[in-house]
C-alpha atoms as a printed R data frame, in Angstrom:
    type eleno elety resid chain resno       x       y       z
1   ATOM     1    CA   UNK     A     1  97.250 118.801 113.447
2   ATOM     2    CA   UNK     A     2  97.246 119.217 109.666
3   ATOM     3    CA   UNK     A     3  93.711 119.824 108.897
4   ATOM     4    CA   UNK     A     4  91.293 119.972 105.658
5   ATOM     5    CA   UNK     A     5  88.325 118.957 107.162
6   ATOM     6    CA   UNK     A     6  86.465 121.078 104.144
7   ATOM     7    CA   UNK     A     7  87.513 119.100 101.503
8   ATOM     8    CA   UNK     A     8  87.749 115.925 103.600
9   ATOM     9    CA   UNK     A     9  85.320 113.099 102.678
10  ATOM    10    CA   UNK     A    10  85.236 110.581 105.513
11  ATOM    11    CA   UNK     A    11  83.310 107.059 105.457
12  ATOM    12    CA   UNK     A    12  82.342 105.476 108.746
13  ATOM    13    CA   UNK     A    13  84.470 102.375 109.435
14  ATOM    14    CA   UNK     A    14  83.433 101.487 113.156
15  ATOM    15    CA   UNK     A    15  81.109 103.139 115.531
16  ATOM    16    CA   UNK     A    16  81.420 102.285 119.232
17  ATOM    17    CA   UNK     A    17  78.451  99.777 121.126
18  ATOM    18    CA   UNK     A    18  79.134 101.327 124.524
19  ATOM    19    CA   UNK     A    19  83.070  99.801 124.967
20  ATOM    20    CA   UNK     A    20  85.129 101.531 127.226
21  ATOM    21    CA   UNK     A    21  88.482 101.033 126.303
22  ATOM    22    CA   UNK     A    22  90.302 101.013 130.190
23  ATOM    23    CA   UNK     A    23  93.514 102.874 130.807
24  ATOM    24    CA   UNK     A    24  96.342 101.670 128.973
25  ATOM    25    CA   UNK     A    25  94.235  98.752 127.439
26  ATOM    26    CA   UNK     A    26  93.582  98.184 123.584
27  ATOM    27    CA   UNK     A    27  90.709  97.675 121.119
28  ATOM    28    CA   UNK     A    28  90.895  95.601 118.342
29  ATOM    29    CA   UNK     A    29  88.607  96.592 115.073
30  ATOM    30    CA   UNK     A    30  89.243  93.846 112.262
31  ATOM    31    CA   UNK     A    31  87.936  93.344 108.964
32  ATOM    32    CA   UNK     A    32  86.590  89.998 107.237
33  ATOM    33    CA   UNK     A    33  89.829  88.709 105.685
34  ATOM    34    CA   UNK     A    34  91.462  88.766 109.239
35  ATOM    35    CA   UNK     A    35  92.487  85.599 110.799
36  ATOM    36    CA   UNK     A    36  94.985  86.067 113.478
37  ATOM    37    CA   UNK     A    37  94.537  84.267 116.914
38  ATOM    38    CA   UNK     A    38  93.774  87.049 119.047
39  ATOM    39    CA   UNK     A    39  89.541  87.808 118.397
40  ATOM    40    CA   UNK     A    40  88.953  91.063 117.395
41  ATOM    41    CA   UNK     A    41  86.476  93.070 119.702
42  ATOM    42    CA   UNK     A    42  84.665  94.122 116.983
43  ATOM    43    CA   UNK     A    43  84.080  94.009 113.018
44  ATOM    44    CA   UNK     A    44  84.699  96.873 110.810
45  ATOM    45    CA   UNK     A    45  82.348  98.322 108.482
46  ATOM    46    CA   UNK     A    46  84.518  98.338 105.274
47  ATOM    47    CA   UNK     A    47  88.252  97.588 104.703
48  ATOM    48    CA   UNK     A    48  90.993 100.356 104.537
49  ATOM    49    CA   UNK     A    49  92.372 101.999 101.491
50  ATOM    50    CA   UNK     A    50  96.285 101.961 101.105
51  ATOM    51    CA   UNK     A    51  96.268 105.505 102.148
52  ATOM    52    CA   UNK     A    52  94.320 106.888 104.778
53  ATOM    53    CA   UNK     A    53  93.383 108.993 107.867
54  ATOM    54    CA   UNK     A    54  92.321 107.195 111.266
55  ATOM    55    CA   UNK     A    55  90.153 110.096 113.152
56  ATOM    56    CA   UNK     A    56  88.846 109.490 116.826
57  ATOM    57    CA   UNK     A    57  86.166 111.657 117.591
58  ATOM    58    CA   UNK     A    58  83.951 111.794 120.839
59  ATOM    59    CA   UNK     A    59  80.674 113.114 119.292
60  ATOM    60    CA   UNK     A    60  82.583 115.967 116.719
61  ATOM    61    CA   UNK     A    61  85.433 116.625 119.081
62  ATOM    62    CA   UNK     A    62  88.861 115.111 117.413
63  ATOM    63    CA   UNK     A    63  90.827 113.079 120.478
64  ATOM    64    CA   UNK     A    64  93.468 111.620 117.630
65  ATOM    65    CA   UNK     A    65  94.286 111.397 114.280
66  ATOM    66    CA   UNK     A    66  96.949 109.165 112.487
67  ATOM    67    CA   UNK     A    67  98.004 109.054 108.939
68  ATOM    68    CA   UNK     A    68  99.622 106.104 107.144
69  ATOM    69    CA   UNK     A    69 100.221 105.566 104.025
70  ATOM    70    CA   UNK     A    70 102.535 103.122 101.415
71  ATOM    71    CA   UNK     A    71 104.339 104.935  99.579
72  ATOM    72    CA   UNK     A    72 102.366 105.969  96.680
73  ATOM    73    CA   UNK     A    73 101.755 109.426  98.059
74  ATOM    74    CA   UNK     A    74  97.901 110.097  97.338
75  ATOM    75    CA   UNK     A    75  97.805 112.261 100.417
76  ATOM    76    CA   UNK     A    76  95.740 115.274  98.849
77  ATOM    77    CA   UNK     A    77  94.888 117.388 101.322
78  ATOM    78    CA   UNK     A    78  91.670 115.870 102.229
79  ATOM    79    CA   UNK     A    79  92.845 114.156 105.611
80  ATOM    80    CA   UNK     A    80  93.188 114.993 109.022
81  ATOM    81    CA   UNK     A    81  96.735 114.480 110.271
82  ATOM    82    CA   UNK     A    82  98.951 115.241 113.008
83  ATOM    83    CA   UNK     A    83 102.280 115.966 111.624
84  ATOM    84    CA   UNK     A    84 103.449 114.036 108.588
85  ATOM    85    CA   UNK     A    85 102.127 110.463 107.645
86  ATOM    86    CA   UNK     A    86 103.771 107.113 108.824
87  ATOM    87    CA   UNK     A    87 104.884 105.736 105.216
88  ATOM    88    CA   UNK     A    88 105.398 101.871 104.982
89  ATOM    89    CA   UNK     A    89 107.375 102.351 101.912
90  ATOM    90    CA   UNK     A    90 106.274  99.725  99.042
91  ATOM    91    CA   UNK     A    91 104.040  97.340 100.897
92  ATOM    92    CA   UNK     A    92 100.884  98.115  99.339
93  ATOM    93    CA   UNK     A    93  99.433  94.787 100.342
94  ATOM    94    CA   UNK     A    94  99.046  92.660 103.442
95  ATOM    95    CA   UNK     A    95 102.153  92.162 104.626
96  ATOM    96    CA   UNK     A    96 101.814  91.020 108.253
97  ATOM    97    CA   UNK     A    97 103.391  94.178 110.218
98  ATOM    98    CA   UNK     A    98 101.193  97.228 111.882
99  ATOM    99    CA   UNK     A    99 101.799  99.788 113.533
100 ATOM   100    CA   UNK     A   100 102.076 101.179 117.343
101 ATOM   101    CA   UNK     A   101 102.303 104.300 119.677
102 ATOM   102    CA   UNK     A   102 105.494 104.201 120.967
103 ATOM   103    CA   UNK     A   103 107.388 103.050 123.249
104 ATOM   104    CA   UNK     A   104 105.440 100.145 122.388
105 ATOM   105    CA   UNK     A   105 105.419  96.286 123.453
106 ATOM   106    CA   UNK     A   106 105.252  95.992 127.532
107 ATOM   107    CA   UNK     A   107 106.630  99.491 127.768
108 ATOM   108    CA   UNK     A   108 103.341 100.815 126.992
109 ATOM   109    CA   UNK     A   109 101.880 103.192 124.121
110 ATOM   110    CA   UNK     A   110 101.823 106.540 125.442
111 ATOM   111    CA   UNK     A   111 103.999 108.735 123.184
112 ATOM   112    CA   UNK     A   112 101.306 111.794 121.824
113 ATOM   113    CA   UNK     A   113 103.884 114.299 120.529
114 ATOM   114    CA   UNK     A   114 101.211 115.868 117.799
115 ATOM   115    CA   UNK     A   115 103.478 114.223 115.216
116 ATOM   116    CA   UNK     A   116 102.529 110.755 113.791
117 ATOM   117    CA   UNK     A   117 106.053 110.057 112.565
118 ATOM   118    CA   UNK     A   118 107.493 110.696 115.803
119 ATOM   119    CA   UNK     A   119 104.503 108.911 117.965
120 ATOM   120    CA   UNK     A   120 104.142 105.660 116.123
121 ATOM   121    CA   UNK     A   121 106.634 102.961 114.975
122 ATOM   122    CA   UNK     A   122 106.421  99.720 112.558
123 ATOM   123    CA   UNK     A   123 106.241  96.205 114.338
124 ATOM   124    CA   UNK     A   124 107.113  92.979 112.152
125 ATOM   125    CA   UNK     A   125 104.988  90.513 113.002
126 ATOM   126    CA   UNK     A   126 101.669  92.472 113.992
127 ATOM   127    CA   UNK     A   127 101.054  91.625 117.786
128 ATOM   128    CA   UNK     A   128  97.383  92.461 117.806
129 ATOM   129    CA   UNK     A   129  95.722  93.067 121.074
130 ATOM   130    CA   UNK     A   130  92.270  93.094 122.658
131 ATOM   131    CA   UNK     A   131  90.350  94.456 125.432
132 ATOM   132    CA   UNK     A   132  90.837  91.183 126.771
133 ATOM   133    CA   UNK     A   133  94.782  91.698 126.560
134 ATOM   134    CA   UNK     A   134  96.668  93.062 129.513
135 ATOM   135    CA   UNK     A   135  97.080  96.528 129.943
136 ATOM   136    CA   UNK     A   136 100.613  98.072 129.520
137 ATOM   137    CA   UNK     A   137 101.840 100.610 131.678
């Protein structure tokens, strides 16, 4: 993991209400502007930059990190990563694609290398999922 946690000024987007996210199920944060049919499971506190860290932490214990990013390369050294960032190249806007852990789809999401570019991969159109979706093997 790539770390600068010195330098690294993090906002809080989300804080967990007690979910428990079950073995190989999903959770679905979403902002104001989103509108797709699947519900999220719950709001987020403030929208996402174009470039930006995604740290899971269990009281101050790290249990993931992922870097993405769009191209512009603003990645200064203040984020946690593992391995290099996932780069949508020039779609700083909100084009409707996400990403996922690989292998992804009904395969599952259970590829945890270290390495963000080799764990994660783009899907076009995002497929969002929620607690209430079915869990993948």
């Amino acid at each position: 993991m790539t770390r600068a946690e010195g330098s690294a000024s993090y906002s809080v987007k989300w804080t967990a209400n007690g979910q428990t996210i079950p073995a190989h199920g999903h959770l679905l944060l979403a902002g104001s502007a989103y509108s797709r049919p699947t519900p999220p499971d719950d709001p987020l506190l403030r929208g996402f930059p174009d470039e930006i860290s995604l740290v899971l932490r269990r009281g101050t214990t790290t249990l993931d990190a992922v870097c993405i990013n769009v191209g512009t390369d603003n990645f200064d050294g203040t984020f946690i990563c593992e391995g290099t960032p996932f780069t949508y190249v020039g779609s700083a806007n909100n084009t409707d694609r996400s990403i996922e852990r690989k292998p992804g789809g009904a395969a599952g999401n259970t590829v945890d290398t270290g390495s963000t570019t080799d764990d994660f991969q783009m899907i076009t159109p995002s497929a969002p999922q929620n607690l209430a979706s079915p869990v993948t093997p």
